[in-house]
Coordinates of C-alpha atoms and ligand atoms in Angstrom, one line a residue:
M1 CA -23.9 -5.1 -8.6
A2 CA -27.6 -5.0 -7.9
V3 CA -29.8 -8.4 -8.0
H4 CA -33.4 -9.0 -8.3
V5 CA -35.4 -12.4 -6.9
I6 CA -38.7 -12.3 -8.1
Y7 CA -40.6 -15.9 -7.4
G8 CA -44.0 -17.0 -7.9
S9 CA -45.1 -19.5 -5.0
D10 CA -48.0 -21.6 -4.5
S11 CA -47.8 -23.5 -1.1
G12 CA -44.4 -21.7 0.0
R13 CA -41.5 -23.7 -1.3
T14 CA -40.4 -21.7 -4.1
K15 CA -40.8 -18.6 -1.7
A16 CA -38.8 -19.9 0.7
V17 CA -35.8 -21.1 -1.9
A18 CA -36.2 -17.5 -3.3
G19 CA -35.5 -16.7 0.3
K20 CA -32.5 -18.6 0.7
I21 CA -30.7 -18.2 -3.2
A22 CA -31.9 -14.2 -2.6
A23 CA -29.7 -14.2 0.4
K24 CA -26.6 -15.7 -0.7
L25 CA -27.1 -12.9 -3.9
D26 CA -27.7 -10.2 -1.4
A27 CA -30.4 -9.2 -3.5
K28 CA -34.1 -7.7 -3.3
I29 CA -36.4 -10.3 -3.4
I30 CA -40.1 -9.6 -5.2
N31 CA -43.1 -11.8 -5.2
V32 CA -44.3 -12.0 -8.8
S33 CA -47.9 -10.9 -8.2
N34 CA -46.2 -7.0 -7.0
A35 CA -44.1 -7.0 -9.7
T36 CA -43.2 -4.2 -12.0
T37 CA -41.5 -3.9 -15.1
T38 CA -38.9 -1.2 -13.6
D39 CA -38.6 -4.5 -11.3
F40 CA -37.6 -7.2 -13.9
E41 CA -35.0 -3.9 -15.6
G42 CA -33.6 -2.3 -13.2
C43 CA -30.9 -4.9 -11.7
D44 CA -28.0 -6.0 -12.9
L45 CA -28.5 -10.0 -12.3
L46 CA -32.3 -10.9 -12.4
V47 CA -33.3 -14.8 -11.0
L48 CA -36.7 -15.8 -11.8
G49 CA -38.6 -18.7 -10.8
S50 CA -41.4 -20.2 -10.5
P51 CA -42.7 -23.7 -9.6
T52 CA -44.8 -26.0 -12.5
Y53 CA -48.4 -26.7 -12.0
G54 CA -51.3 -28.3 -14.0
D55 CA -49.7 -29.9 -16.9
G56 CA -46.8 -28.1 -17.1
D57 CA -48.1 -24.8 -16.6
L58 CA -46.4 -21.8 -15.0
Q59 CA -48.1 -20.7 -10.8
T60 CA -50.8 -18.9 -11.3
D61 CA -49.2 -15.5 -10.6
W62 CA -46.6 -16.1 -12.9
E63 CA -49.1 -16.0 -16.2
T64 CA -49.9 -12.3 -15.4
G65 CA -45.9 -12.1 -14.7
V66 CA -44.6 -13.0 -17.9
D67 CA -46.9 -10.7 -19.5
V68 CA -45.4 -7.7 -17.3
L69 CA -42.4 -9.2 -18.2
A70 CA -43.0 -8.7 -22.1
E71 CA -43.5 -5.1 -21.8
A72 CA -39.8 -5.0 -19.8
D73 CA -36.8 -4.3 -22.1
L74 CA -34.3 -6.9 -21.0
T75 CA -32.1 -6.3 -24.2
G76 CA -28.6 -8.0 -22.8
K77 CA -29.2 -7.9 -19.3
K78 CA -28.2 -11.4 -17.4
V79 CA -31.1 -13.7 -16.4
A80 CA -30.6 -16.2 -13.8
L81 CA -33.9 -18.9 -13.6
F82 CA -34.7 -21.5 -11.1
G83 CA -37.5 -24.4 -11.2
L84 CA -39.1 -26.1 -8.6
G85 CA -41.2 -29.9 -9.6
D86 CA -41.5 -33.3 -8.9
Q87 CA -39.8 -35.8 -10.3
N88 CA -42.0 -38.5 -9.4
A89 CA -45.5 -37.3 -10.3
Y90 CA -44.8 -35.2 -12.8
P91 CA -41.8 -36.7 -15.4
D92 CA -43.4 -35.3 -18.3
S93 CA -43.4 -32.2 -17.6
F94 CA -40.3 -31.5 -15.1
V95 CA -39.7 -28.5 -13.8
D96 CA -41.9 -27.1 -17.6
A97 CA -42.3 -23.8 -16.2
M98 CA -38.6 -23.5 -16.3
G99 CA -38.6 -23.6 -19.7
T100 CA -41.4 -21.4 -20.3
L101 CA -39.7 -18.1 -17.9
Y102 CA -36.3 -19.4 -20.4
D103 CA -38.4 -18.9 -24.1
A104 CA -39.5 -15.6 -22.7
V105 CA -37.0 -14.0 -21.9
V106 CA -34.8 -14.8 -24.7
E107 CA -37.2 -13.6 -26.6
K108 CA -36.4 -10.0 -24.5
G109 CA -33.5 -9.5 -25.3
A110 CA -31.6 -11.6 -22.1
E111 CA -28.6 -13.8 -22.1
V112 CA -30.0 -16.8 -19.7
V113 CA -27.0 -17.9 -17.4
G114 CA -26.8 -20.7 -14.4
F115 CA -27.3 -23.6 -17.5
T116 CA -26.8 -26.7 -15.0
D117 CA -26.2 -30.8 -15.4
T118 CA -29.4 -32.8 -15.4
K119 CA -27.8 -35.4 -14.1
G120 CA -28.9 -36.1 -10.3
Y121 CA -32.6 -36.3 -11.5
E122 CA -35.1 -39.1 -13.1
F123 CA -37.8 -38.2 -15.8
E124 CA -38.6 -38.5 -19.3
G125 CA -39.5 -34.6 -19.9
S126 CA -39.3 -31.5 -19.6
T127 CA -39.0 -28.3 -21.8
A128 CA -36.1 -26.7 -19.1
V129 CA -33.9 -28.7 -21.6
R130 CA -32.4 -27.4 -23.7
G131 CA -29.0 -28.2 -26.0
G132 CA -29.2 -31.5 -22.4
Q133 CA -29.2 -29.3 -19.9
F134 CA -31.1 -27.4 -17.3
V135 CA -31.4 -23.9 -18.5
G136 CA -31.7 -22.8 -14.5
L137 CA -31.2 -24.8 -11.4
V138 CA -33.5 -27.2 -11.0
L139 CA -34.9 -28.4 -7.1
D140 CA -38.2 -30.6 -6.2
Q141 CA -37.9 -30.7 -2.5
D142 CA -40.9 -33.1 -3.3
N143 CA -38.4 -35.9 -3.4
Q144 CA -34.5 -34.6 -3.5
A145 CA -35.2 -31.5 -1.0
A146 CA -32.1 -33.5 1.2
K147 CA -29.9 -32.5 -2.3
S148 CA -31.2 -29.0 -2.4
E149 CA -28.8 -26.8 0.1
K150 CA -25.9 -28.1 -1.9
R151 CA -27.7 -27.7 -5.2
I152 CA -28.3 -23.9 -4.1
A153 CA -24.6 -23.4 -3.0
S154 CA -23.3 -24.5 -6.1
W155 CA -25.7 -22.7 -8.4
T156 CA -25.7 -18.6 -7.1
S157 CA -21.5 -19.4 -7.0
Q158 CA -22.0 -20.8 -10.6
I159 CA -24.0 -17.7 -11.4
L160 CA -22.0 -14.6 -9.0
Ligands
FMN201 C1 -52.0 -29.7 -9.3 C2 -49.9 -29.9 -9.2 C3 -49.6 -29.8 -10.3 C4 -48.1 -30.0 -10.5 N1 -47.6 -30.2 -12.8 C5 -45.8 -29.9 -12.1 C6 -45.8 -30.8 -13.7 O1 -46.4 -30.3 -14.4 N2 -43.8 -30.3 -13.2 C7 -43.5 -30.2 -12.3 O2 -42.7 -30.8 -12.5 N3 -44.3 -30.7 -11.0 C8 -45.4 -30.3 -11.1 N4 -46.1 -30.1 -9.8 C9 -45.5 -30.0 -8.3 C10 -44.6 -28.8 -8.2 O3 -44.0 -28.2 -8.6 C11 -44.0 -29.3 -6.3 O4 -44.7 -29.1 -5.3 C12 -43.6 -27.2 -6.7 O5 -42.4 -28.3 -5.6 C13 -44.3 -26.3 -5.6 O6 -43.7 -25.3 -5.1 P1 -44.8 -24.2 -4.2 O7 -44.8 -24.4 -2.5 O8 -43.8 -22.5 -4.6 O9 -46.3 -23.6 -5.2 C14 -47.2 -30.0 -9.4 C15 -48.0 -29.6 -8.5 C16 -49.5 -29.5 -8.0 C17 -49.9 -30.4 -6.4

């Protein structure tokens, strides 16, 4: 099974997490700033990750990355999402970028897998919550880094 992990990262935390996820999924890892439509289309499972910046925005490279994604045909493709954020400093827009990626891939016909429980996180609002669950894996390296290894292990086995 071909798996592609496509990520964007400003200060390196999402890059580090993408590496761990890719290792567990035996995946090819691609920085979104280099990603082509073929990178989005040419796999059986597509894994996308972004931290949230500004006030609920995508990481900068993803701003153009979503335009490349919009050119890809993801009809019926299984897509899993992960997002990094800071629930203490940004409780009203916690991991919103993952909600933006969710809308973008659903728009292209993808089937999103790997929803997770919001239990264990404290925040006020997030566009990454749909139907009471996060649309993917949520990691808070600023406040809950100690929980991340276990969260990554459980999520990667869930999506496999
Ligand atoms: C200026 C700034 C704005 C941020 N805005 C948000 C936000 O709106 N929501 C959120 O959950 N996290 C926010 N964060 C936290 C980052 O998403 C978090 O630190 C993340 O781990 C950074 O990932 P990176 O190292 O891959 O760039 C913000 C951080 C900074 C520095």
